[in-house]
Short mmCIF file of C-alpha atoms and ligand atoms in Angstrom, two decimals:
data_model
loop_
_atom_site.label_atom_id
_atom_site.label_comp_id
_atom_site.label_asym_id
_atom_site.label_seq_id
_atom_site.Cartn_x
_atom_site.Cartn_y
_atom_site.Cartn_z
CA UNK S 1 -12.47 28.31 -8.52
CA UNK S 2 -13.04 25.12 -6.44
CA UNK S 3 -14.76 22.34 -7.36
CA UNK S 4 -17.22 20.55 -5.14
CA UNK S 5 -20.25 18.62 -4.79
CA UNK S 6 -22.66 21.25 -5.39
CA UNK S 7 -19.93 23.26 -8.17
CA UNK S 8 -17.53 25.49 -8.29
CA UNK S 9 -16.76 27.89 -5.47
CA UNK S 10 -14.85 30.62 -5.38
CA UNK S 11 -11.10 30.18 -3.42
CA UNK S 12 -11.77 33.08 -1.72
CA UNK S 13 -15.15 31.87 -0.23
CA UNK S 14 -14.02 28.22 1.21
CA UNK S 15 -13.80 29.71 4.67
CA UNK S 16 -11.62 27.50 7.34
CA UNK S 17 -11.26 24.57 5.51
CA UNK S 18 -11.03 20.35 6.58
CA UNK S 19 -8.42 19.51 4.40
CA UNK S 20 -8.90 15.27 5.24
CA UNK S 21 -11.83 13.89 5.97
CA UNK S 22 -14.65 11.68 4.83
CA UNK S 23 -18.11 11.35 4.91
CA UNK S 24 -18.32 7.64 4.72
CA UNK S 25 -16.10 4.47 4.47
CA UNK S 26 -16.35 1.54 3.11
CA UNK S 27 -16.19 -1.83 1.78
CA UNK S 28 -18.06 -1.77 -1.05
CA UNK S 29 -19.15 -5.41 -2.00
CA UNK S 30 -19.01 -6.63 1.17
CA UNK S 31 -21.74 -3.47 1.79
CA UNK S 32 -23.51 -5.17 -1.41
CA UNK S 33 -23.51 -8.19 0.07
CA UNK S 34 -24.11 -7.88 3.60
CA UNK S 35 -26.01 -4.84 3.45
CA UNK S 36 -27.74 -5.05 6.97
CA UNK S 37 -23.98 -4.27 8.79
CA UNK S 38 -25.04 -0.25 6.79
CA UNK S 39 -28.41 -0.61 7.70
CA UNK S 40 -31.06 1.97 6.18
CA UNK S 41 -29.26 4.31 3.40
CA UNK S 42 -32.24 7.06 4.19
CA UNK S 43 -31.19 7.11 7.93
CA UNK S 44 -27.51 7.15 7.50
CA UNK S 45 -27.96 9.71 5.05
CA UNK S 46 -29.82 11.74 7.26
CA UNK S 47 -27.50 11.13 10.49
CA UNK S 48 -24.58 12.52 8.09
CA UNK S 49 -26.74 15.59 7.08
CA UNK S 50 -27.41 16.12 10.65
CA UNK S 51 -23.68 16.05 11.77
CA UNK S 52 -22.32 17.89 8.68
CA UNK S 53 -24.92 20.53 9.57
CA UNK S 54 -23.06 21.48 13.00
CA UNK S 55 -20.07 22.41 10.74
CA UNK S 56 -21.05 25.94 9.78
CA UNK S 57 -22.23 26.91 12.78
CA UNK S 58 -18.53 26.27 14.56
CA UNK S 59 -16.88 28.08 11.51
CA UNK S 60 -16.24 25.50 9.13
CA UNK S 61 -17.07 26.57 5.45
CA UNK S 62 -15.21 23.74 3.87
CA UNK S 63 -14.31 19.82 4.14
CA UNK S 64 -12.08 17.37 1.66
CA UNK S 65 -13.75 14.36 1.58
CA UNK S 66 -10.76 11.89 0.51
CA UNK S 67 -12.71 9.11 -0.21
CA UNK S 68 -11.01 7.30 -3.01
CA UNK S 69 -11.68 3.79 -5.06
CA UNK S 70 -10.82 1.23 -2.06
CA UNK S 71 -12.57 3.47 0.72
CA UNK S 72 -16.29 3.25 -0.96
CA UNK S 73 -16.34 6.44 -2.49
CA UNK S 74 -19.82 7.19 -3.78
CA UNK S 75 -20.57 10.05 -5.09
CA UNK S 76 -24.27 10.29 -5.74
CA UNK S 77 -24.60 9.37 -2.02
CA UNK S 78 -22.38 12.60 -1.08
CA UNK S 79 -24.03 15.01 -3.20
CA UNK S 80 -27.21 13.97 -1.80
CA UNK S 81 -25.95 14.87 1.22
CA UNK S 82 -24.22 18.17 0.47
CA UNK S 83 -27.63 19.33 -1.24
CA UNK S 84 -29.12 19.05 1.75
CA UNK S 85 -25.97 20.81 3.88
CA UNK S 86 -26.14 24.20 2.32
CA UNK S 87 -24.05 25.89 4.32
CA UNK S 88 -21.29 23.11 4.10
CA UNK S 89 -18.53 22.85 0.75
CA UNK S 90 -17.70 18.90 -0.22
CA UNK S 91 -14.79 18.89 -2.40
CA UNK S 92 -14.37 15.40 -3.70
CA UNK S 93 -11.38 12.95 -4.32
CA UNK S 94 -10.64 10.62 -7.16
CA UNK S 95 -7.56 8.45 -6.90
CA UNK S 96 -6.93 4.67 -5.46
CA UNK S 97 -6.64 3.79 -1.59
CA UNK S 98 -3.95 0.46 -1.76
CA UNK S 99 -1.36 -0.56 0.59
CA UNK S 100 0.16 -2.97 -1.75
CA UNK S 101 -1.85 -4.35 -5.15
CA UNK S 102 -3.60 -1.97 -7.47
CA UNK S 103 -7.11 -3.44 -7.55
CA UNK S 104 -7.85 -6.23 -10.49
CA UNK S 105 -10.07 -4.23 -11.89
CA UNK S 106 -6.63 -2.10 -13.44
CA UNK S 107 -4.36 -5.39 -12.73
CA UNK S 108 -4.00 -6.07 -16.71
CA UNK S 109 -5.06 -2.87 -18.15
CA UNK S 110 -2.71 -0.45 -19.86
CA UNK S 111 -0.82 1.34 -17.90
CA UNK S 112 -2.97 4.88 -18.31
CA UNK S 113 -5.70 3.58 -17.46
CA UNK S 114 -6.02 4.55 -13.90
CA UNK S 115 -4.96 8.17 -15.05
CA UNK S 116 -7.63 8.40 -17.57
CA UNK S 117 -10.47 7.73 -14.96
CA UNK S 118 -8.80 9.88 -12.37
CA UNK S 119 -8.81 12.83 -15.23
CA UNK S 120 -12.21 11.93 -16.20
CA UNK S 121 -13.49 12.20 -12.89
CA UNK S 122 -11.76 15.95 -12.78
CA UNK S 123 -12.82 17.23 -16.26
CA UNK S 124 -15.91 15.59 -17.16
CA UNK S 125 -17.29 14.40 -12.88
CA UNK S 126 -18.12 11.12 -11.85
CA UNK S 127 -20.79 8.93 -12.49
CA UNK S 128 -23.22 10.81 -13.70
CA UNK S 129 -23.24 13.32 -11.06
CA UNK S 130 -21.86 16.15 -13.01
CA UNK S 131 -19.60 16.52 -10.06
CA UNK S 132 -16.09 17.05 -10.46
CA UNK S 133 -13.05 15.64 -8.21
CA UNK S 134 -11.38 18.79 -6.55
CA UNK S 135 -8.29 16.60 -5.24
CA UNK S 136 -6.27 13.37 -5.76
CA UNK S 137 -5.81 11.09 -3.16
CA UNK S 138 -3.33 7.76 -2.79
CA UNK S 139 -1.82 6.06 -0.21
CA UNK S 140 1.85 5.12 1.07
CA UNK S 141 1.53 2.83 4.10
CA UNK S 142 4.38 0.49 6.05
CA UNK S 143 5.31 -1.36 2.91
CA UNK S 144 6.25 1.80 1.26
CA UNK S 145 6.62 2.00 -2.45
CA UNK S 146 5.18 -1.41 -3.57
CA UNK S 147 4.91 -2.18 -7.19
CA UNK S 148 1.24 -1.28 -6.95
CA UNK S 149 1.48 1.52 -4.85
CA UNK S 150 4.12 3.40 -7.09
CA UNK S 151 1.92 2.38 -10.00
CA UNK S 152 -1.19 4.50 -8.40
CA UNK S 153 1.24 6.87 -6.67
CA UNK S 154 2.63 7.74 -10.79
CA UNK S 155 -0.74 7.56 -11.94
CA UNK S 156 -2.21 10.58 -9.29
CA UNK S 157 0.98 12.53 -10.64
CA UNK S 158 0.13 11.91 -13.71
CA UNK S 159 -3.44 13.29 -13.53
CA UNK S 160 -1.72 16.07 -11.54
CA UNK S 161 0.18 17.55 -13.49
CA UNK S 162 -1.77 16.80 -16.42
CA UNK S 163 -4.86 19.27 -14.68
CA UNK S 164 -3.57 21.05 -12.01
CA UNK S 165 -5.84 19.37 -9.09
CA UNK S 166 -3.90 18.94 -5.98
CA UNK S 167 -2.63 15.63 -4.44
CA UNK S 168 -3.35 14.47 -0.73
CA UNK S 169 -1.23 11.07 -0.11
CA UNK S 170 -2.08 9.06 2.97
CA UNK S 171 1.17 8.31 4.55
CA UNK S 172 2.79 6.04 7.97
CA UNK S 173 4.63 8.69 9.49
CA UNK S 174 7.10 6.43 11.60
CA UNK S 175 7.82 4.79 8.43
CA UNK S 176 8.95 7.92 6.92
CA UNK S 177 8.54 7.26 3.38
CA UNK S 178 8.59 11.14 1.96
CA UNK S 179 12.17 10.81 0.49
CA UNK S 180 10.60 8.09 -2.02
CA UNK S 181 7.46 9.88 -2.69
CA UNK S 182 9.08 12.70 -3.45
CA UNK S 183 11.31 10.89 -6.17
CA UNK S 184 8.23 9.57 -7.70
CA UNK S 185 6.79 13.05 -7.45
CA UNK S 186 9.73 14.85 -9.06
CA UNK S 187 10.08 12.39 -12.01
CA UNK S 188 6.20 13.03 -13.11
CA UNK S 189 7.05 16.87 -12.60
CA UNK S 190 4.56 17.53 -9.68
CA UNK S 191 4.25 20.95 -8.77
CA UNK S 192 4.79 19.81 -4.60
CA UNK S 193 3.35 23.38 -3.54
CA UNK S 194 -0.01 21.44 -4.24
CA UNK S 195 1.35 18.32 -2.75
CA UNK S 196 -0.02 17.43 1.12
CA UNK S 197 2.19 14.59 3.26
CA UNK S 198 -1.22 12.89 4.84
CA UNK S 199 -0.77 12.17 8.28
CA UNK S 200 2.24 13.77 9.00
CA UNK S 201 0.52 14.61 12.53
CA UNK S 202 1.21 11.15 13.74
CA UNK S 203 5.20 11.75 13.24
CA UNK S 204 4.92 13.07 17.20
CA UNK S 205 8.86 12.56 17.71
CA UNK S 206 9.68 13.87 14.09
CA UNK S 207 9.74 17.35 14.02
CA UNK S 208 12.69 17.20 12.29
CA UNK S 209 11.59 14.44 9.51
CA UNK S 210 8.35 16.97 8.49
CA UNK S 211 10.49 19.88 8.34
CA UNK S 212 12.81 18.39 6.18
CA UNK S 213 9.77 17.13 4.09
CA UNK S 214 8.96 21.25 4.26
CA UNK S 215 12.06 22.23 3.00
CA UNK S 216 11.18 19.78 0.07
CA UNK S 217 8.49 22.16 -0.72
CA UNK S 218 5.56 19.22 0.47
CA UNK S 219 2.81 20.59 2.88
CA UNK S 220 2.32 18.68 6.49
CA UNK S 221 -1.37 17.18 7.36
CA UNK S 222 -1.91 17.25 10.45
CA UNK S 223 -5.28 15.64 10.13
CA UNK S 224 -5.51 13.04 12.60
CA UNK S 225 -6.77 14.47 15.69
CA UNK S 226 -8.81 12.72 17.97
CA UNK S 227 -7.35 9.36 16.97
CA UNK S 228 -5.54 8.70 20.11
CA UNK S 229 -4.49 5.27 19.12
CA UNK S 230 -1.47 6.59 17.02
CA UNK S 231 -0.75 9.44 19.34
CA UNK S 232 -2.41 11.66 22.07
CA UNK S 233 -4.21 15.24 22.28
CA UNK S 234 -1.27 16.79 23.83
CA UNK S 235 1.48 14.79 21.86
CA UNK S 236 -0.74 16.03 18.77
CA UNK S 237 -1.01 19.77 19.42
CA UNK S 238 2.21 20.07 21.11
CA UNK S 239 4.11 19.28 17.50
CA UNK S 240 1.72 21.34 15.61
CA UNK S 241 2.58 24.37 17.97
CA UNK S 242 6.68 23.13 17.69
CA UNK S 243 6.18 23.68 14.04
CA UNK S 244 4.90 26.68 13.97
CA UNK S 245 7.97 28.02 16.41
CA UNK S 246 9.74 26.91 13.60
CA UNK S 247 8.00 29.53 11.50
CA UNK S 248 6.29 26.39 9.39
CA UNK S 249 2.26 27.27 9.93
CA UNK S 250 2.22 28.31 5.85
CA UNK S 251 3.17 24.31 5.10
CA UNK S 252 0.64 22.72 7.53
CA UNK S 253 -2.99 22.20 7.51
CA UNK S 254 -5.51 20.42 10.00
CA UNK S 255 -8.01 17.98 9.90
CA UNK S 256 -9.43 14.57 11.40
CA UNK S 257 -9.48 12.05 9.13
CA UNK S 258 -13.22 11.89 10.50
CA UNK S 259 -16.17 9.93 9.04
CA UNK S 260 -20.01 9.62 9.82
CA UNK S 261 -19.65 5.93 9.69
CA UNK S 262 -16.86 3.38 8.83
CA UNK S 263 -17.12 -0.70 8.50
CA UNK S 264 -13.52 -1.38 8.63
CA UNK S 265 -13.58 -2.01 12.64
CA UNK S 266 -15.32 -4.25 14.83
CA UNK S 267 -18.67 -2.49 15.82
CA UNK S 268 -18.12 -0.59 19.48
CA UNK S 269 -13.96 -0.78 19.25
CA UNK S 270 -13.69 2.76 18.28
CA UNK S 271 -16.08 3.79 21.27
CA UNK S 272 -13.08 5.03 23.30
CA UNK S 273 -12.15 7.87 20.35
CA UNK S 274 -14.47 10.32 22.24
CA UNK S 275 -13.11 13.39 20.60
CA UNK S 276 -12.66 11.72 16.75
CA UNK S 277 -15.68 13.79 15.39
CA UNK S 278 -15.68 17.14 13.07
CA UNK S 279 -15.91 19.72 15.75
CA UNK S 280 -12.50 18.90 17.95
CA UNK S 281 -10.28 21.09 16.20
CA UNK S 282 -12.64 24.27 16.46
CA UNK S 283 -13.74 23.00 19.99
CA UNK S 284 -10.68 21.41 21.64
CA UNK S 285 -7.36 21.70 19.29
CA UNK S 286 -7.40 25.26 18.28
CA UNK S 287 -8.02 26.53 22.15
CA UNK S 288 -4.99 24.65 23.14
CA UNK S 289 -2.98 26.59 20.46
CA UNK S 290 -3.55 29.58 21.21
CA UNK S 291 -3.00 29.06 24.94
CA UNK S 292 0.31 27.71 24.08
CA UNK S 293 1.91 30.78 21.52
CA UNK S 294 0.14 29.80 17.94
CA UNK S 295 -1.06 33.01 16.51
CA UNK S 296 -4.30 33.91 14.91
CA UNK S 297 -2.44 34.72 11.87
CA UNK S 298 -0.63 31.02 12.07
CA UNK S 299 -4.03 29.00 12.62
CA UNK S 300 -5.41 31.41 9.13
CA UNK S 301 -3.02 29.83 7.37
CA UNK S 302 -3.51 26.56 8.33
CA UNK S 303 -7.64 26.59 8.38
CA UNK S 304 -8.23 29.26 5.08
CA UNK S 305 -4.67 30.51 3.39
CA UNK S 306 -2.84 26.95 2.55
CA UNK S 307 -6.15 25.10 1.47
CA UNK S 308 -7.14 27.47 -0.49
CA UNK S 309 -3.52 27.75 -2.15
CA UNK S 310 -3.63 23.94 -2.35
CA UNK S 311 -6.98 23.76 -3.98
CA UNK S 312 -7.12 26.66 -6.05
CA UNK S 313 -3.50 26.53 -7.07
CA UNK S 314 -2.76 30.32 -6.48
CA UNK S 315 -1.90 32.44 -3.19
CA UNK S 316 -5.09 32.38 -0.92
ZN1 ZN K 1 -8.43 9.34 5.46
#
């Protein structure tokens, strides 16, 4: 069973599955405090119901919503939402979004402390909600393995292997740091079959870097597209259907790192992502796949077989 928003769900019936996404992001006292730059709650709830609602009906049964401490996460706000998405599966994320500094709030607490919450929020749910985190989430960026980020990057393996629920690190491909995670990883005794490299989609002249990070035993997202500022369309889809020459579809999975509405860029400067929206990888991405040799059987195991392995812990 899989845990999301509205309980658990069987592995078996999570359907092609968004394994990095989010529903919203952002910065949550500056939201507190500046609260017209979100504008009405009941409207962008309802905007997000509206666009999760197209999900469904273009074969989408699941999404990961990533959304970790740092990014905004709220989960009352999501559940509201996924109550009224029927048709739609939220899994959830607990874990800590920092490029550098854990957040004060853990700065001169114990050193467990971040795991406790993180296995709170996957035995007992999250505030209130009864809703239980189905995935970890942390993130490596450019500075690599800061003192803060290898505390929260130990803490998620911690709560890992302490539960079982898989691990989705955010990661800067070109500054291929996978080597170092996967120390960290090893040392807590991860299991890295439930282990996804975020963003390994952006490593466009890398193919040899991600399978490497395969041969580790780590899974590849490839859960940027549409985001055209890192890489292109073609540059995109052209090393997802490279890797699966190499016979590597069973360690990849697909996404867009996606929201409904995020405060952490100048209002109109993301206007020229046209295609940066749920539906481009069953309108756009998975066409282009097939046209170029990637096999039904190949984009199964990236959309249902390896999330379902990944979140349920067991063959899919
Ligand atoms: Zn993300």
């Amino acid at each position: 069973m899989v845990e999301t928003a509205r309980g658990p769900v069987p592995a078996s019936d999570l359907g092609r599955t968004l394994m990095h996404e989010h529903v919203f992001v952002l910065t949550a006292d500056v939201q507190q405090n500046y609260p017209d730059e979100w504008g009405d709650e009941d409207v962008r709830v309802a905007d997000a119901v509206r666009r999760l609602s197209e999900l469904p009906e273009h074969g989408i049964g699941t999404i990961v919503d990533v959304t970790a401490i740092g990014q905004g996460r709220n989960v009352p706000r999501v559940k509201r939402i996924a109550d009224q998405v029927p048709g739609l599966n939220i899994v959830v994320a607990t874990g800590i979004y920092t490029f550098d500094e854990v957040p004060m709030f853990f700065w001169r607490r114990h050193r467990e402390a971040m795991t406790e919450l993180f296995v709170r929020d996957i035995t007992e749910g999250i505030a209130g909600t009864g809703v239980k985190a189905g995935m970890l989430k942390c993130a490596v960026d450019e500075k690599g393995l800061t003192q803060g980020v290898e505390r929260v990057l130990r803490s998620v393996a911690q709560a890992h292997a302490q539960t079982g629920t898989p691990v989705t690190i955010h990661t800067h491909a070109a500054g291929q740091h996978g080597p170092a995670i996967l120390e960290v990883l090893k040392q807590e005794g991860a299991d890295l079959d439930r282990v996804v490299l975020g963003h390994s989609g952006d490593a466009t002249d890398s193919p040899d870097y991600l399978e490497s990070m395969v041969q580790a035993g780590l899974t590849l997202g490839m859960d940027r597209f549409g985001i055209d500022h890192f890489a292109t369309f073609q540059d995109r889809s052209d090393l997802v259907v490279e890797l699966c020459r190499r016979g590597l579809a069973d360690r990849m999975v697909l996404s867009h790192d996606t929201c409904c509405y995020i405060d952490w860029f100048e209002p109109g400067s993301l206007d020229d992502l046209t295609q940066w929206h749920y539906l481009h990888v069953s309108q756009d991405v998975l066409p282009y796949l097939r046209e170029h040799g990637v096999t039904e059987d190949q984009i199964d195991a990236m959309l249902v077989r390896n999330p379902a392995r990944i979140l349920a812990g067991k063959a899919g």
